[in-house]
Amino acid sequence: MTASTGKGSSADQEGDREADRERRSCPAQVDPLAGLRAPDDPPWDVYLTGTVFLDIIFTGLETAPVRGTESWARGMGSSPGGVANMATALARLGLRTSLAAAFGDDHYGEYCWDALEQGEGIDLSASRSVPGWHSPVTVSMAYEGERTMVSHGHEPPPETEFSEGGAPDCPPRARAAVASLTPGKQAPWVAQAASEGTRIFADVGWDETGAWDLAGLADLAHCEAFLPNAEEAMRYTGADCPRAAAHALTEHVPLAVVTLGADGAYAVDRRTGESASVPAIAVEALDPTGAGDVFVAGFVTGTLAGWPLADRLAFAGLTAALSVQEFGGSLSAPGWSEIGAWWRKVQSVEGQDPTALHRYAFLAGLVPEEQDEASPWPLRRAVPTIGFGRST
């Protein structure tokens, strides 16, 4: 099945930039937790903490940059990156999202703050603007379906609570939180949040130490779900295939989800004995930046909504597939309008595989039936240039 979604303009004209400045937070069209909400619920559905980067993305490169030469890219975009990728994806799926992060007080930091708070409705009350600190920046170059990144940044001043990637010791109450595990390090907020009933979902980066020791991921003991990619899962478990790795991981965490790239994803829930495998959706990828974060956001959404495991995997894969067709990480995340547009489009394709359609039939009761003229469509997207003044 091939995803299809409409493309907005590059938004590089002054009128588009002015519209961006005037945009204010718009609620998602769908609240996936509407039937579950109660007066005594936590104020937030998901809590996140981490580093916000300004991402500058070059796409359409013919090959990787070659030393001593100049390469021209056919496309370019700028958007908030780092933990902002997942925060934006969660907010666009209708989850009430709170983010704790340090922001520089330069133009880049102001742009990222405004894009997240005013553009996406993300709560930044636990975040801080750090005087005299310039924002971390990542340049991402996408080519041949892959990407190469170059980043630059400095640690926040030691007097801030966000130095060395730290976060408030007492995070706000939330249904769930997403933690990025680091080998050999613990984040005190994870245990604190878990002790208060927050469901912890964790991903992990490449182990630069080469140890690949699950015992080094101490915070995994507080997690409900662990979502590594296939290579990471096999290295941590010593298994010779991703599915075996997923089963091995359930000895350490209740729910293991292993992403398989072009082959989709596989998950095992130790508590129910349930397993599920869902193939990937074939798309023409423009930029893979942030696709993993969008996948996690989709899976968290389905889990909090109480969907079956296979539906959660399918939804996570769909949101990730839609995201790679746009520039950037955070601002490529799809909203319900785009999900609905895709669902209506694939049903109209002649000769569509009935089995594939049935796999996504759960969307029929969720997506908006028609485009609401008052809804934010098209969604705010990464643009070649960024504004230098705060929104007023």
Coordinates of C-alpha atoms in Angstrom, one line a residue, residues 3-350:
A3 CA 0.7 6.4 1.2
S4 CA -0.5 9.5 -0.6
T5 CA -0.9 13.0 0.8
G6 CA -1.1 16.5 -0.6
K7 CA 1.9 18.8 -0.5
G8 CA 1.9 22.4 0.7
S9 CA 4.0 25.1 -0.9
S10 CA 7.5 25.8 0.2
A11 CA 6.2 28.7 2.2
D12 CA 9.2 30.9 1.3
Q13 CA 7.2 34.0 0.3
E14 CA 6.7 36.8 2.7
G15 CA 2.9 36.2 2.9
D16 CA 3.5 32.7 4.1
R17 CA 6.1 33.9 6.7
E18 CA 3.6 36.5 8.0
A19 CA 0.9 33.8 8.3
D20 CA 3.4 31.7 10.3
R21 CA 4.0 34.6 12.7
E22 CA 0.3 35.2 13.2
R23 CA -0.6 31.5 13.7
R24 CA -1.7 30.5 17.2
S25 CA -2.2 27.2 18.8
C26 CA -5.0 25.1 17.2
P27 CA -6.3 22.0 18.9
A28 CA -6.0 18.7 17.0
Q29 CA -9.2 17.7 15.2
V30 CA -9.3 14.4 17.0
D31 CA -8.9 13.6 20.7
P32 CA -8.0 9.9 20.7
L33 CA -8.5 9.8 24.5
A34 CA -11.9 11.6 24.6
G35 CA -13.8 8.6 25.8
L36 CA -11.2 8.0 28.6
R37 CA -10.9 11.4 30.2
A38 CA -12.1 12.0 33.7
P39 CA -12.0 15.0 36.1
D40 CA -9.2 13.6 38.2
D41 CA -6.9 12.8 35.3
P42 CA -3.3 14.1 35.2
P43 CA -3.1 17.5 33.5
W44 CA -0.9 16.1 30.7
D45 CA -1.1 13.0 28.5
V46 CA 2.7 12.9 27.8
Y47 CA 5.7 14.4 29.4
L48 CA 9.1 14.8 27.6
T49 CA 12.4 16.2 28.4
G50 CA 15.6 16.6 26.3
T51 CA 17.5 18.9 24.0
V52 CA 15.8 21.1 21.4
F53 CA 17.9 21.7 18.3
L54 CA 17.4 24.0 15.3
D55 CA 17.4 21.6 12.4
I56 CA 18.5 22.7 9.0
I57 CA 17.8 20.1 6.4
F58 CA 19.2 19.8 2.9
T59 CA 17.4 17.4 0.6
G60 CA 17.7 16.3 -3.0
L61 CA 21.4 15.7 -2.9
E62 CA 22.6 13.4 -5.7
T63 CA 25.3 11.8 -3.6
A64 CA 27.0 12.3 -0.2
P65 CA 29.2 15.4 0.0
V66 CA 32.7 14.9 -1.4
R67 CA 35.7 16.4 0.2
G68 CA 37.0 19.5 -1.6
T69 CA 33.9 20.0 -3.7
E70 CA 30.7 22.0 -3.4
S71 CA 27.3 20.2 -3.4
W72 CA 24.0 21.9 -4.2
A73 CA 20.8 20.6 -2.7
R74 CA 17.5 20.9 -4.5
G75 CA 15.6 21.5 -1.2
M76 CA 16.1 23.0 2.2
G77 CA 14.0 23.4 5.3
S78 CA 14.4 24.7 8.9
S79 CA 12.5 23.5 11.9
P80 CA 12.8 22.7 15.6
G81 CA 14.5 19.3 16.1
G82 CA 15.8 17.0 18.8
V83 CA 13.1 16.2 21.4
A84 CA 10.9 18.7 19.5
N85 CA 10.3 16.1 16.9
M86 CA 8.4 13.8 19.2
A87 CA 6.7 16.6 21.2
T88 CA 5.2 18.0 18.0
A89 CA 4.2 14.5 16.7
L90 CA 2.4 13.8 20.0
A91 CA 0.6 17.2 20.0
R92 CA -0.6 16.9 16.4
L93 CA -2.1 13.5 17.3
G94 CA -4.2 15.2 19.9
L95 CA -2.3 14.4 23.1
R96 CA -1.8 17.1 25.7
T97 CA 2.0 17.4 25.7
S98 CA 4.4 19.0 28.2
L99 CA 8.0 19.5 27.4
A100 CA 10.9 20.5 29.7
A101 CA 13.9 21.8 27.8
A102 CA 16.5 24.5 27.8
F103 CA 16.2 27.1 25.0
G104 CA 18.8 29.6 23.9
D105 CA 17.8 33.3 24.0
D106 CA 19.1 33.8 20.5
H107 CA 16.8 34.0 17.4
Y108 CA 17.0 30.3 16.9
G109 CA 15.8 29.6 20.4
E110 CA 13.0 32.2 20.1
Y111 CA 11.9 30.6 16.8
C112 CA 11.9 27.1 18.3
W113 CA 10.0 28.2 21.4
D114 CA 7.3 30.0 19.4
A115 CA 6.9 27.1 16.9
L116 CA 6.3 24.7 19.7
E117 CA 4.3 26.7 22.2
Q118 CA 2.2 29.0 19.9
G119 CA 2.3 26.9 16.7
E120 CA 1.7 23.4 18.3
G121 CA 0.1 24.1 21.7
I122 CA 2.9 22.3 23.6
D123 CA 3.2 23.2 27.3
L124 CA 6.6 24.8 28.0
S125 CA 6.0 25.9 31.6
A126 CA 8.7 23.4 32.7
S127 CA 11.1 24.8 30.1
R128 CA 13.6 27.7 30.5
S129 CA 15.2 30.3 28.2
V130 CA 18.8 30.5 29.2
P131 CA 20.4 34.0 28.8
G132 CA 23.6 34.1 26.8
W133 CA 23.3 30.5 25.6
H134 CA 23.1 29.8 21.9
S135 CA 20.9 27.1 20.6
P136 CA 22.3 23.8 19.5
V137 CA 22.1 23.3 15.7
T138 CA 22.0 20.2 13.5
V139 CA 22.5 20.2 9.7
S140 CA 21.0 17.1 8.1
M141 CA 21.8 16.1 4.6
A142 CA 19.3 13.6 3.0
Y143 CA 20.3 11.5 0.0
E144 CA 19.7 8.0 -1.3
G145 CA 17.1 7.4 1.4
E146 CA 19.6 8.0 4.2
R147 CA 20.9 11.1 6.0
T148 CA 24.2 12.4 7.4
M149 CA 24.1 14.9 10.2
V150 CA 26.5 17.5 11.6
S151 CA 25.7 19.1 15.0
H152 CA 27.1 21.8 17.1
G153 CA 26.2 23.0 20.6
H154 CA 27.4 23.8 24.1
E155 CA 26.1 22.6 27.5
P156 CA 23.8 25.0 29.2
P157 CA 25.3 26.9 32.0
P158 CA 25.8 24.8 35.1
E159 CA 23.4 26.8 37.2
T160 CA 20.5 25.7 35.1
E161 CA 18.6 22.6 36.0
F162 CA 18.9 21.4 32.4
S163 CA 22.7 21.2 32.4
E164 CA 24.1 17.9 31.1
G165 CA 20.8 16.9 29.7
G166 CA 19.1 17.1 33.2
A167 CA 15.4 17.7 33.9
P168 CA 13.3 18.7 36.8
D169 CA 13.5 16.1 39.6
C170 CA 9.7 16.4 40.0
P171 CA 8.1 16.2 36.5
P172 CA 4.5 17.2 36.1
R173 CA 1.8 14.5 36.5
A174 CA 1.2 12.8 33.2
R175 CA -0.4 9.6 31.9
A176 CA 2.8 8.7 30.1
A177 CA 6.4 9.9 29.5
V178 CA 8.9 9.1 26.8
A179 CA 12.5 8.6 28.0
S180 CA 15.6 8.3 25.8
L181 CA 17.9 5.8 27.7
T182 CA 21.6 6.4 27.9
P183 CA 24.0 3.5 28.6
G184 CA 25.6 3.8 32.1
K185 CA 23.4 6.8 33.1
Q186 CA 20.2 7.2 35.1
A187 CA 17.7 10.0 34.9
P188 CA 16.2 10.5 38.3
W189 CA 12.9 11.9 36.9
V190 CA 12.2 8.5 35.3
A191 CA 11.9 6.6 38.6
Q192 CA 10.0 9.6 40.1
A193 CA 7.5 9.7 37.3
A194 CA 7.0 5.9 37.3
S195 CA 6.4 5.9 41.1
E196 CA 3.5 8.3 40.6
G197 CA 1.8 6.1 38.0
T198 CA 3.2 7.6 34.8
R199 CA 3.7 4.9 32.1
I200 CA 7.2 5.2 30.7
F201 CA 8.0 4.5 27.1
A202 CA 11.7 4.3 26.2
D203 CA 13.9 4.4 23.1
V204 CA 17.7 4.3 22.9
G205 CA 20.5 5.5 20.8
W206 CA 23.6 3.8 19.5
D207 CA 25.8 2.6 22.2
E208 CA 29.1 4.4 21.5
T209 CA 30.8 2.3 24.3
G210 CA 30.3 -0.9 22.3
A211 CA 29.2 -2.7 25.5
W212 CA 25.6 -3.3 24.5
D213 CA 24.8 -4.3 28.1
L214 CA 21.1 -4.2 29.1
A215 CA 22.2 -3.9 32.7
G216 CA 23.7 -0.5 31.7
L217 CA 20.1 0.7 30.9
A218 CA 19.2 1.0 34.6
D219 CA 16.0 3.1 33.9
L220 CA 14.6 0.2 31.8
A221 CA 13.4 -1.3 35.0
H222 CA 10.9 1.5 35.3
C223 CA 9.6 1.3 31.7
E224 CA 6.4 -0.2 30.4
A225 CA 7.6 -0.3 26.8
F226 CA 11.0 -0.3 25.0
L227 CA 11.2 0.6 21.3
P228 CA 14.7 0.0 19.8
N229 CA 15.4 -0.6 16.1
A230 CA 16.3 -4.1 14.9
E231 CA 20.1 -3.6 15.1
E232 CA 20.0 -2.2 18.6
A233 CA 17.6 -5.0 19.8
M234 CA 19.9 -7.7 18.4
R235 CA 23.1 -6.2 19.8
Y236 CA 21.5 -5.8 23.3
T237 CA 20.2 -9.3 23.4
G238 CA 22.7 -11.3 21.3
A239 CA 19.7 -12.7 19.2
D240 CA 20.3 -13.5 15.6
C241 CA 17.0 -12.0 14.3
P242 CA 14.8 -9.1 15.3
R243 CA 11.8 -11.2 16.4
A244 CA 13.9 -13.3 18.7
A245 CA 15.4 -10.1 20.1
A246 CA 11.9 -8.7 20.8
H247 CA 11.0 -11.9 22.8
A248 CA 14.3 -11.7 24.7
L249 CA 13.7 -8.1 25.6
T250 CA 10.4 -9.0 27.4
E251 CA 12.5 -10.6 30.1
H252 CA 13.5 -7.0 31.0
V253 CA 10.4 -4.9 30.1
P254 CA 6.7 -5.8 29.7
L255 CA 6.3 -4.6 26.1
A256 CA 9.0 -4.8 23.4
V257 CA 8.6 -3.1 20.0
V258 CA 11.3 -3.6 17.4
T259 CA 11.3 -1.4 14.3
L260 CA 12.4 -3.1 11.1
G261 CA 12.8 -0.2 8.7
A262 CA 11.3 -1.1 5.3
D263 CA 10.0 -4.4 6.8
G264 CA 7.7 -2.7 9.3
A265 CA 7.7 -3.5 13.0
Y266 CA 7.2 -6.4 15.4
A267 CA 6.0 -6.3 19.0
V268 CA 5.6 -8.7 21.9
D269 CA 3.5 -8.0 25.1
R270 CA 4.7 -10.2 28.0
R271 CA 1.7 -9.5 30.1
T272 CA -0.9 -10.7 27.6
G273 CA 1.3 -13.1 25.5
E274 CA 0.2 -11.2 22.4
S275 CA 2.5 -10.5 19.5
A276 CA 2.0 -8.6 16.3
S277 CA 3.8 -7.9 13.1
V278 CA 2.8 -5.1 10.6
P279 CA 4.5 -4.4 7.3
A280 CA 5.7 -1.0 6.4
I281 CA 3.8 1.3 4.0
A282 CA 5.7 2.0 0.8
V283 CA 6.3 5.7 0.2
E284 CA 8.7 7.9 -1.7
A285 CA 10.8 9.4 1.1
L286 CA 11.9 13.0 0.9
D287 CA 13.5 13.3 4.3
P288 CA 13.7 10.5 7.0
T289 CA 14.6 13.0 9.8
G290 CA 12.5 12.3 12.9
A291 CA 10.6 9.3 11.5
G292 CA 11.6 7.2 14.5
D293 CA 10.2 9.8 16.9
V294 CA 7.0 10.0 14.9
F295 CA 6.7 6.2 15.1
V296 CA 7.0 6.3 18.9
A297 CA 4.5 9.1 19.1
G298 CA 2.0 7.1 17.1
F299 CA 2.5 4.0 19.3
V300 CA 2.2 5.9 22.5
T301 CA -1.1 7.4 21.2
G302 CA -2.6 4.1 20.4
T303 CA -1.4 2.6 23.7
L304 CA -3.0 5.3 25.8
A305 CA -6.2 5.0 23.7
G306 CA -6.3 1.3 24.5
W307 CA -6.1 0.0 21.0
P308 CA -5.1 -3.6 20.1
L309 CA -1.3 -4.2 19.6
A310 CA -1.5 -4.6 15.9
D311 CA -3.5 -1.4 15.4
R312 CA -0.9 0.5 17.4
L313 CA 1.9 -0.8 15.2
A314 CA 0.0 0.0 12.1
F315 CA -0.8 3.5 13.2
A316 CA 2.7 4.2 14.3
G317 CA 4.0 2.9 10.9
L318 CA 1.5 5.1 9.0
T319 CA 2.4 8.3 10.9
A320 CA 6.1 7.6 10.3
A321 CA 5.5 6.9 6.6
L322 CA 3.5 10.2 6.2
S323 CA 6.3 12.1 7.9
V324 CA 9.1 11.2 5.6
Q325 CA 7.3 12.8 2.7
E326 CA 7.9 16.3 4.1
F327 CA 11.0 18.3 5.0
G328 CA 12.3 18.2 8.6
G329 CA 11.5 16.3 11.7
S330 CA 9.1 18.1 14.0
L331 CA 7.1 19.9 11.3
S332 CA 6.8 16.9 9.1
A333 CA 4.7 15.1 11.7
P334 CA 1.2 14.4 10.3
G335 CA -2.0 15.5 11.9
W336 CA -5.4 13.9 11.7
S337 CA -6.3 15.8 8.6
E338 CA -3.4 14.2 6.8
I339 CA -4.2 10.8 8.2
G340 CA -7.8 11.2 7.1
A341 CA -6.8 12.3 3.6
W342 CA -4.5 9.3 3.3
W343 CA -7.3 6.9 4.4
R344 CA -9.8 8.3 2.0
K345 CA -7.2 8.3 -0.8
V346 CA -6.1 4.7 -0.5
Q347 CA -9.7 3.5 -0.4
S348 CA -10.3 5.2 -3.8
V349 CA -7.4 3.4 -5.5
E350 CA -8.5 0.8 -7.9

